[in-house]
Structure formats: structure tokens, C-alpha cells
CSV table of C-alpha atoms in Angstrom, one decimal:
chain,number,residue,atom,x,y,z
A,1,UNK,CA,-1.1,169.7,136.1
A,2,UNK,CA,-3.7,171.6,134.3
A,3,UNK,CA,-3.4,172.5,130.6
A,4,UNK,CA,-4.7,176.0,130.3
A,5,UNK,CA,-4.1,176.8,126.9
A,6,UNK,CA,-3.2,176.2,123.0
A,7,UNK,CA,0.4,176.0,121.3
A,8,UNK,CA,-0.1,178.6,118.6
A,9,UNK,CA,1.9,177.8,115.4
A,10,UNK,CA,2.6,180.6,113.2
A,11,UNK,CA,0.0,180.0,110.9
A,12,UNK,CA,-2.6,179.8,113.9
A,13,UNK,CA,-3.3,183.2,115.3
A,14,UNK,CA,-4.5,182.3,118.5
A,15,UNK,CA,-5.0,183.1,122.1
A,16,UNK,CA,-7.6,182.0,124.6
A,17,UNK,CA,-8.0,184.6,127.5
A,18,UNK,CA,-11.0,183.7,129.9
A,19,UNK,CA,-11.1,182.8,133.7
A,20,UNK,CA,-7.9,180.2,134.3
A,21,UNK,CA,-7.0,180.1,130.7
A,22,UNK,CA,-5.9,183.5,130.6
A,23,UNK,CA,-2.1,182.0,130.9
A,24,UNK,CA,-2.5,181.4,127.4
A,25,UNK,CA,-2.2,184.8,126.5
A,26,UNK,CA,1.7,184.5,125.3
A,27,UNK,CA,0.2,182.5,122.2
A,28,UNK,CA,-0.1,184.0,118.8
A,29,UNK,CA,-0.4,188.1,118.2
A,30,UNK,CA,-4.6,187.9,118.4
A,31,UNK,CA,-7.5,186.8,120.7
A,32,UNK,CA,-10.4,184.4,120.7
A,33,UNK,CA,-12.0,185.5,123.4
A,34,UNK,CA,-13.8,182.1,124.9
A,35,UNK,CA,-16.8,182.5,127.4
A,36,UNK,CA,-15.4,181.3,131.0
A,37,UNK,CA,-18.3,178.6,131.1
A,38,UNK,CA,-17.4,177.6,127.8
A,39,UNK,CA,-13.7,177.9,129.0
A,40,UNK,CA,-13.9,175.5,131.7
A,41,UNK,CA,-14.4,172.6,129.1
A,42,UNK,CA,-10.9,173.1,128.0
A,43,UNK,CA,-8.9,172.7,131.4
A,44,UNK,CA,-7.8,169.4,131.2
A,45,UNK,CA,-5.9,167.5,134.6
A,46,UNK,CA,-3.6,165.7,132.8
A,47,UNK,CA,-2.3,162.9,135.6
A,48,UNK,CA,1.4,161.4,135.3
A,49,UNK,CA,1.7,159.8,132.2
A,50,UNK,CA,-0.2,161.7,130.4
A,51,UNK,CA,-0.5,165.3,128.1
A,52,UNK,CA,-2.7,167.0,126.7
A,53,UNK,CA,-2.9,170.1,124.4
A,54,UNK,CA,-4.5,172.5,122.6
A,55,UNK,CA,-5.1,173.4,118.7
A,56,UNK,CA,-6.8,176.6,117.5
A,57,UNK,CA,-8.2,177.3,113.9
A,58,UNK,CA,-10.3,180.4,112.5
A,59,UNK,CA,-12.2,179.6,109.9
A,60,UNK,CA,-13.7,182.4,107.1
A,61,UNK,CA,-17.5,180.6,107.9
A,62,UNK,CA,-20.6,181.5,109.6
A,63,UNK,CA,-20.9,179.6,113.2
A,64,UNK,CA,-23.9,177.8,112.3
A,65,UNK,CA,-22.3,176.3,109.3
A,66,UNK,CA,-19.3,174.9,111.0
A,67,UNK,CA,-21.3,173.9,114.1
A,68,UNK,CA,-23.2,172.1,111.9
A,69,UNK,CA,-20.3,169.5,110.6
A,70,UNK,CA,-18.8,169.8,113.8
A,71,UNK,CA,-22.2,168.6,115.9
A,72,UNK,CA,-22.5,165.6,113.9
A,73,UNK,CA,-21.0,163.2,116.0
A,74,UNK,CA,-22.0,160.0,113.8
A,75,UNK,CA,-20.6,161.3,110.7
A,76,UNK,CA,-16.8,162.5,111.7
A,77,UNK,CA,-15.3,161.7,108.2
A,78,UNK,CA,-17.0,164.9,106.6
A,79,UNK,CA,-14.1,166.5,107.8
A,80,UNK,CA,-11.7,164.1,109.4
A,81,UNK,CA,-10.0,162.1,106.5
A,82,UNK,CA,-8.0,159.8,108.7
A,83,UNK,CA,-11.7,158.0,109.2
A,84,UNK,CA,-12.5,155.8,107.0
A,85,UNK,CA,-16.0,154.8,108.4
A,86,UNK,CA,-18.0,155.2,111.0
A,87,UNK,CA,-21.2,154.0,112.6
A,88,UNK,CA,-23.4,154.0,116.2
A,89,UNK,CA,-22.8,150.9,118.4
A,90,UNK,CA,-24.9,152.3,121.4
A,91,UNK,CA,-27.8,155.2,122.1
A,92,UNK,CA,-27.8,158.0,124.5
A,93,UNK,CA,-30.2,159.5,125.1
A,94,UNK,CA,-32.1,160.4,122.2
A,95,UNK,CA,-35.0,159.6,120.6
A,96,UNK,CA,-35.6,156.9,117.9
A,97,UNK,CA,-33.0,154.4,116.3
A,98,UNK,CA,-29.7,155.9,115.2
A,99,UNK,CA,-30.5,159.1,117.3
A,100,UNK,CA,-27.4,160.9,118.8
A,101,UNK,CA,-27.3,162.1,122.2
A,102,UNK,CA,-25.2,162.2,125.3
A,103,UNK,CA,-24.2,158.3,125.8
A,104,UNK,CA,-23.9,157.4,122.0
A,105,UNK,CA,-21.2,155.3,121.5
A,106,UNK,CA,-19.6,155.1,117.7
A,107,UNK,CA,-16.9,153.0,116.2
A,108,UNK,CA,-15.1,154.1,113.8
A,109,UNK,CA,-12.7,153.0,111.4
A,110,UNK,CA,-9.4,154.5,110.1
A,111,UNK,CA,-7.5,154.4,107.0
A,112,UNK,CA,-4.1,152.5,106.8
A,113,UNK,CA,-0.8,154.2,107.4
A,114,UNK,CA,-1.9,155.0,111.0
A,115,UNK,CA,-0.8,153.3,114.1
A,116,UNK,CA,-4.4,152.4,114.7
A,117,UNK,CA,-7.1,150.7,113.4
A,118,UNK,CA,-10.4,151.3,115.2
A,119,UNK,CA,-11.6,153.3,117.6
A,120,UNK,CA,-14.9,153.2,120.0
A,121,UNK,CA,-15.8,156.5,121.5
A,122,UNK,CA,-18.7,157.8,123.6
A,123,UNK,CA,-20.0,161.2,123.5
A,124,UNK,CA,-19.7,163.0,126.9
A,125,UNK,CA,-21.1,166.5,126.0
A,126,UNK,CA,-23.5,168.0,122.9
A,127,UNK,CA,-24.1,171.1,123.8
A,128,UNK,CA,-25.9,173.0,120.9
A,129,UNK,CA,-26.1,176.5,123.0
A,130,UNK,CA,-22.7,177.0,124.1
A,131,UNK,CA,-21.7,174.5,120.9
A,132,UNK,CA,-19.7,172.3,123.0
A,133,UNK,CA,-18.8,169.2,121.7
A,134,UNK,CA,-16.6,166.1,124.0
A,135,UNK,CA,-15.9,162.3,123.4
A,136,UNK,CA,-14.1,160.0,125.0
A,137,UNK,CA,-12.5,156.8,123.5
A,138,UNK,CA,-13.3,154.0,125.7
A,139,UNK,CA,-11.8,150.6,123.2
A,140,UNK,CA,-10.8,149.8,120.3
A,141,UNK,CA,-7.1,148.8,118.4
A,142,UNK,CA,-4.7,152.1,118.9
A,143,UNK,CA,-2.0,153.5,120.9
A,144,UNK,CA,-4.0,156.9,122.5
A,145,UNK,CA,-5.4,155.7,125.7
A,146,UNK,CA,-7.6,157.4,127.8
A,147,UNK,CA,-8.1,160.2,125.2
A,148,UNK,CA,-10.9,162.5,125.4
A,149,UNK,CA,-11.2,165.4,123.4
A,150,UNK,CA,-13.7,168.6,123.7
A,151,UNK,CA,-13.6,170.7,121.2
A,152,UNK,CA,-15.9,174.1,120.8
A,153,UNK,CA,-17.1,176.5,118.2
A,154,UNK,CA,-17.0,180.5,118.8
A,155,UNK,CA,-18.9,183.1,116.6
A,156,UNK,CA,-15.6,185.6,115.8
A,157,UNK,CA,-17.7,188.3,114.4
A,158,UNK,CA,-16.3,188.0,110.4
A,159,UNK,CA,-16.0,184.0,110.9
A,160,UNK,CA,-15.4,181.6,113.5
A,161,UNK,CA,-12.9,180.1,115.9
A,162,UNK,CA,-12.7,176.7,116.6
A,163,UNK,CA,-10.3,175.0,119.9
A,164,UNK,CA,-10.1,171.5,119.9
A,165,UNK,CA,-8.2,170.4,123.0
A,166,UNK,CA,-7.7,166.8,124.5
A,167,UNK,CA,-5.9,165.1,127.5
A,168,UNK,CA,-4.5,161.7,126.4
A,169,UNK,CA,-2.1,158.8,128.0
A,170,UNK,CA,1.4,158.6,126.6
A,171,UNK,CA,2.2,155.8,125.3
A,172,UNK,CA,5.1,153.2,125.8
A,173,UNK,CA,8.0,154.0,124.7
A,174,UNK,CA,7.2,157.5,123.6
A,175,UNK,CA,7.5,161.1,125.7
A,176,UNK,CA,5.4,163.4,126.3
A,177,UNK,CA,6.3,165.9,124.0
A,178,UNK,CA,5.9,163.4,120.7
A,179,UNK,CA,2.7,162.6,121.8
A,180,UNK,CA,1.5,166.2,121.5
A,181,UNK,CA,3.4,166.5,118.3
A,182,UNK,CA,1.7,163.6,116.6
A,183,UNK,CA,-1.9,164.4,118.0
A,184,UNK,CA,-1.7,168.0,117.3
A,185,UNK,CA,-0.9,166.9,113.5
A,186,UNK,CA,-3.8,164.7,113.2
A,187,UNK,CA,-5.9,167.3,115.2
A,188,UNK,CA,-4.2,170.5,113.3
A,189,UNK,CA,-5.3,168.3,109.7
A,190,UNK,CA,-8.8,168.1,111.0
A,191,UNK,CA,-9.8,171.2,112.0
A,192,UNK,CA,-7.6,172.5,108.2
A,193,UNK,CA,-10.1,170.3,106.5
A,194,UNK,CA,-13.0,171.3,108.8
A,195,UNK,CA,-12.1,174.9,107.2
A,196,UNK,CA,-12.8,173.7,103.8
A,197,UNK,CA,-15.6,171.8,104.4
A,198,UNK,CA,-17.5,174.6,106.0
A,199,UNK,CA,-16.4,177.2,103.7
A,200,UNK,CA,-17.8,175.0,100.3
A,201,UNK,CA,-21.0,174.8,103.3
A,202,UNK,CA,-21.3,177.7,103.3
A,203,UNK,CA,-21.0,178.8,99.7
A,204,UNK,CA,-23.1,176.3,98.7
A,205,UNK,CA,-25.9,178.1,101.4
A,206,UNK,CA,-25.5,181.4,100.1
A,207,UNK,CA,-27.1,181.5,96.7
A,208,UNK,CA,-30.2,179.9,98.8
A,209,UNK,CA,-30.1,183.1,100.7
A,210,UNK,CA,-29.6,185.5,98.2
């Protein structure tokens, strides 16, 4: 059961139209065209008992500039404000202590009010070419099983378009379709704040380039 594309809300104009993922065209009234071997990373299998799903933002940024919060894979709480720390538990394969590279393994901590309390996730893909960016949770105290998440970052001429997508397990006692709706708020939240973060970035950048 392969989930090709994003659920556009109103406010997201979005469509993804490359290779398989084409059947999202019937989202949203534009298109963020995404490079089939870029594509690819967002075709999730989601097995029986599970879902997965797809959130789309544009952002009024260079590419560089949100890559560059986005990449950071041992600071997540620049932008995503349900973390309330975070730190590296294992290396990749990088070079040097605290170095981040496929393999790295974080835990991080949440703020209260969620149904969670910790989370330990290993980075899958870092791809600063194609700016391809996947982890996987593999422990800690929640309710989201098995989720992995890729998410990549497209140069959209005037700004940038960002997909975040993720296949997850659905938990007890819960469908399918409120699973989607409560990850694609806390996913929808992060990629809103990634907006601001990347703007102030970028503002911040200009004056340096002037």
C-alpha cells in the first residue's frame, strides 16, 4: 500500500508530480516539482497496521538557509518546539566525537502535554546533494512505533519547498486516520516553525551579503 503523495490543506499549496508520485497531482492548485531520485525517498510501503502521510510547506527562504536547520540532525529543537532537548547517544560514521553522519543515534526529549516522553532515533540518510534528510525511531517512551520519517528540501526558484513524509504503526486503540491527523499536526507545526526560523536565517544573512 504505497503512499504516493501529500494531503494538501488549504493553506498548503502543494502537489508532488514526479515518477510514481504523480497520483498526487489532485492536491492543492500548484506544483513542487520533486526530482524522481529525490521522489523515491517519499514512497513509503506502509504494511497492515500502519499509515503514513505526507505534509508540504513553501517557505519565502533561500534553499541553503533552510537546508541548513533542516541538516542538523543533533539540534532538532531549532525548529521543532515539541523537543525539549536533545543529544547524540551513538556515532555514524563521521569523524571526531559528536560528529553526525549516517548511523548517529540521538535521544531526545519532549515537552509535557504530549503522549510521549523520549525518543531515540537513528539517522538513515544525510544527503547534502539531493538534501535528503531520514530517521528512524528505534526506542524510547511513546506511542509512534516504527516511525521513520524522510523529509527533503527543493530550491522553488523565489523560495523553497519542503515535504516531510513518514510511515508509522498505528497505535492501540486508535485508527488509521487519527494517527495521520495527530502526526500531520505535530509535523504541519514543525515545518510552520521551520518557516520562521529560516526566514529570521536568512534575514539575519542578508545584511552580511549586501
Amino acid at each position: 500500500m504505497p503512499c504516493t503523495g501529500p494531503r494538501a490543506s488549504p493553506q498548503q499549496r502543494s502537489r508532488i508530480v514526479a515518477g510514481k508520485a504523480a497520483a498526487a497531482a489532485a492536491h492543492g492548485a500548484s506544483c513542487a516539482v520533486v526530482p524522481g531520485e529525490v521522489a523515491r525517498h517519499h514512497e513509503h510501503a506502509a504494511r497492515a497496521g500502519q499509515c503514513c502521510s505526507a505534509v508540504v510547506q513553501e517557505i519565502a527562504a533561500p534553499v541553503e538557509a533552510v537546508w541548513s536547520v533542516v541538516r542538523r540532525f543533533d539540534r532538532p529543537q531549532a525548529y521543532k518546539h515539541f523537543i525539549r532537548s536533545c543529544r547524540l547517544v551513538g556515532g555514524g560514521d563521521g569523524d571526531g566525537v559528536g560528529a553526525v553522519a549516517v548511523g548517529s543515534v540521538r535521544e531526545v526529549r519532549v515537552v509535557s502535554g504530549l503522549p510521549a516522553t523520549s525518543s531515540r532515533e537513528r539517522l538513515e540518510i544525510l544527503d547534502d546533494e539531493r538534501r535528503v534528510l531520514s530517521f528512524r525511531v528505534v526506542g524510547g517512551e511513546h506511542r509512534l512505533a516504527n516511525y521513520r520519517s524522510v523529509t527533503t528540501v527543493h530550491d522553488a526558484g523565489a523560495g523553497t519547498v519542503v515535504v516531510e513524509s513518514y510511515v508509522v504503526d498505528v497505535p492501540p486503540g486508535n485508527t488509521a486516520d487519527e494517527t495521520r491527523v495527530f502526526v500531520d499536526t505535530i509535523v504541519r507545526c514543525n515545518l510552520q516553525s521551520l518557516a520562521r526560523t529560516a526566514v529570521q536565517l536568512a534575514a539575519l544573512a542578508a545584511p552580511q551579503l549586501a
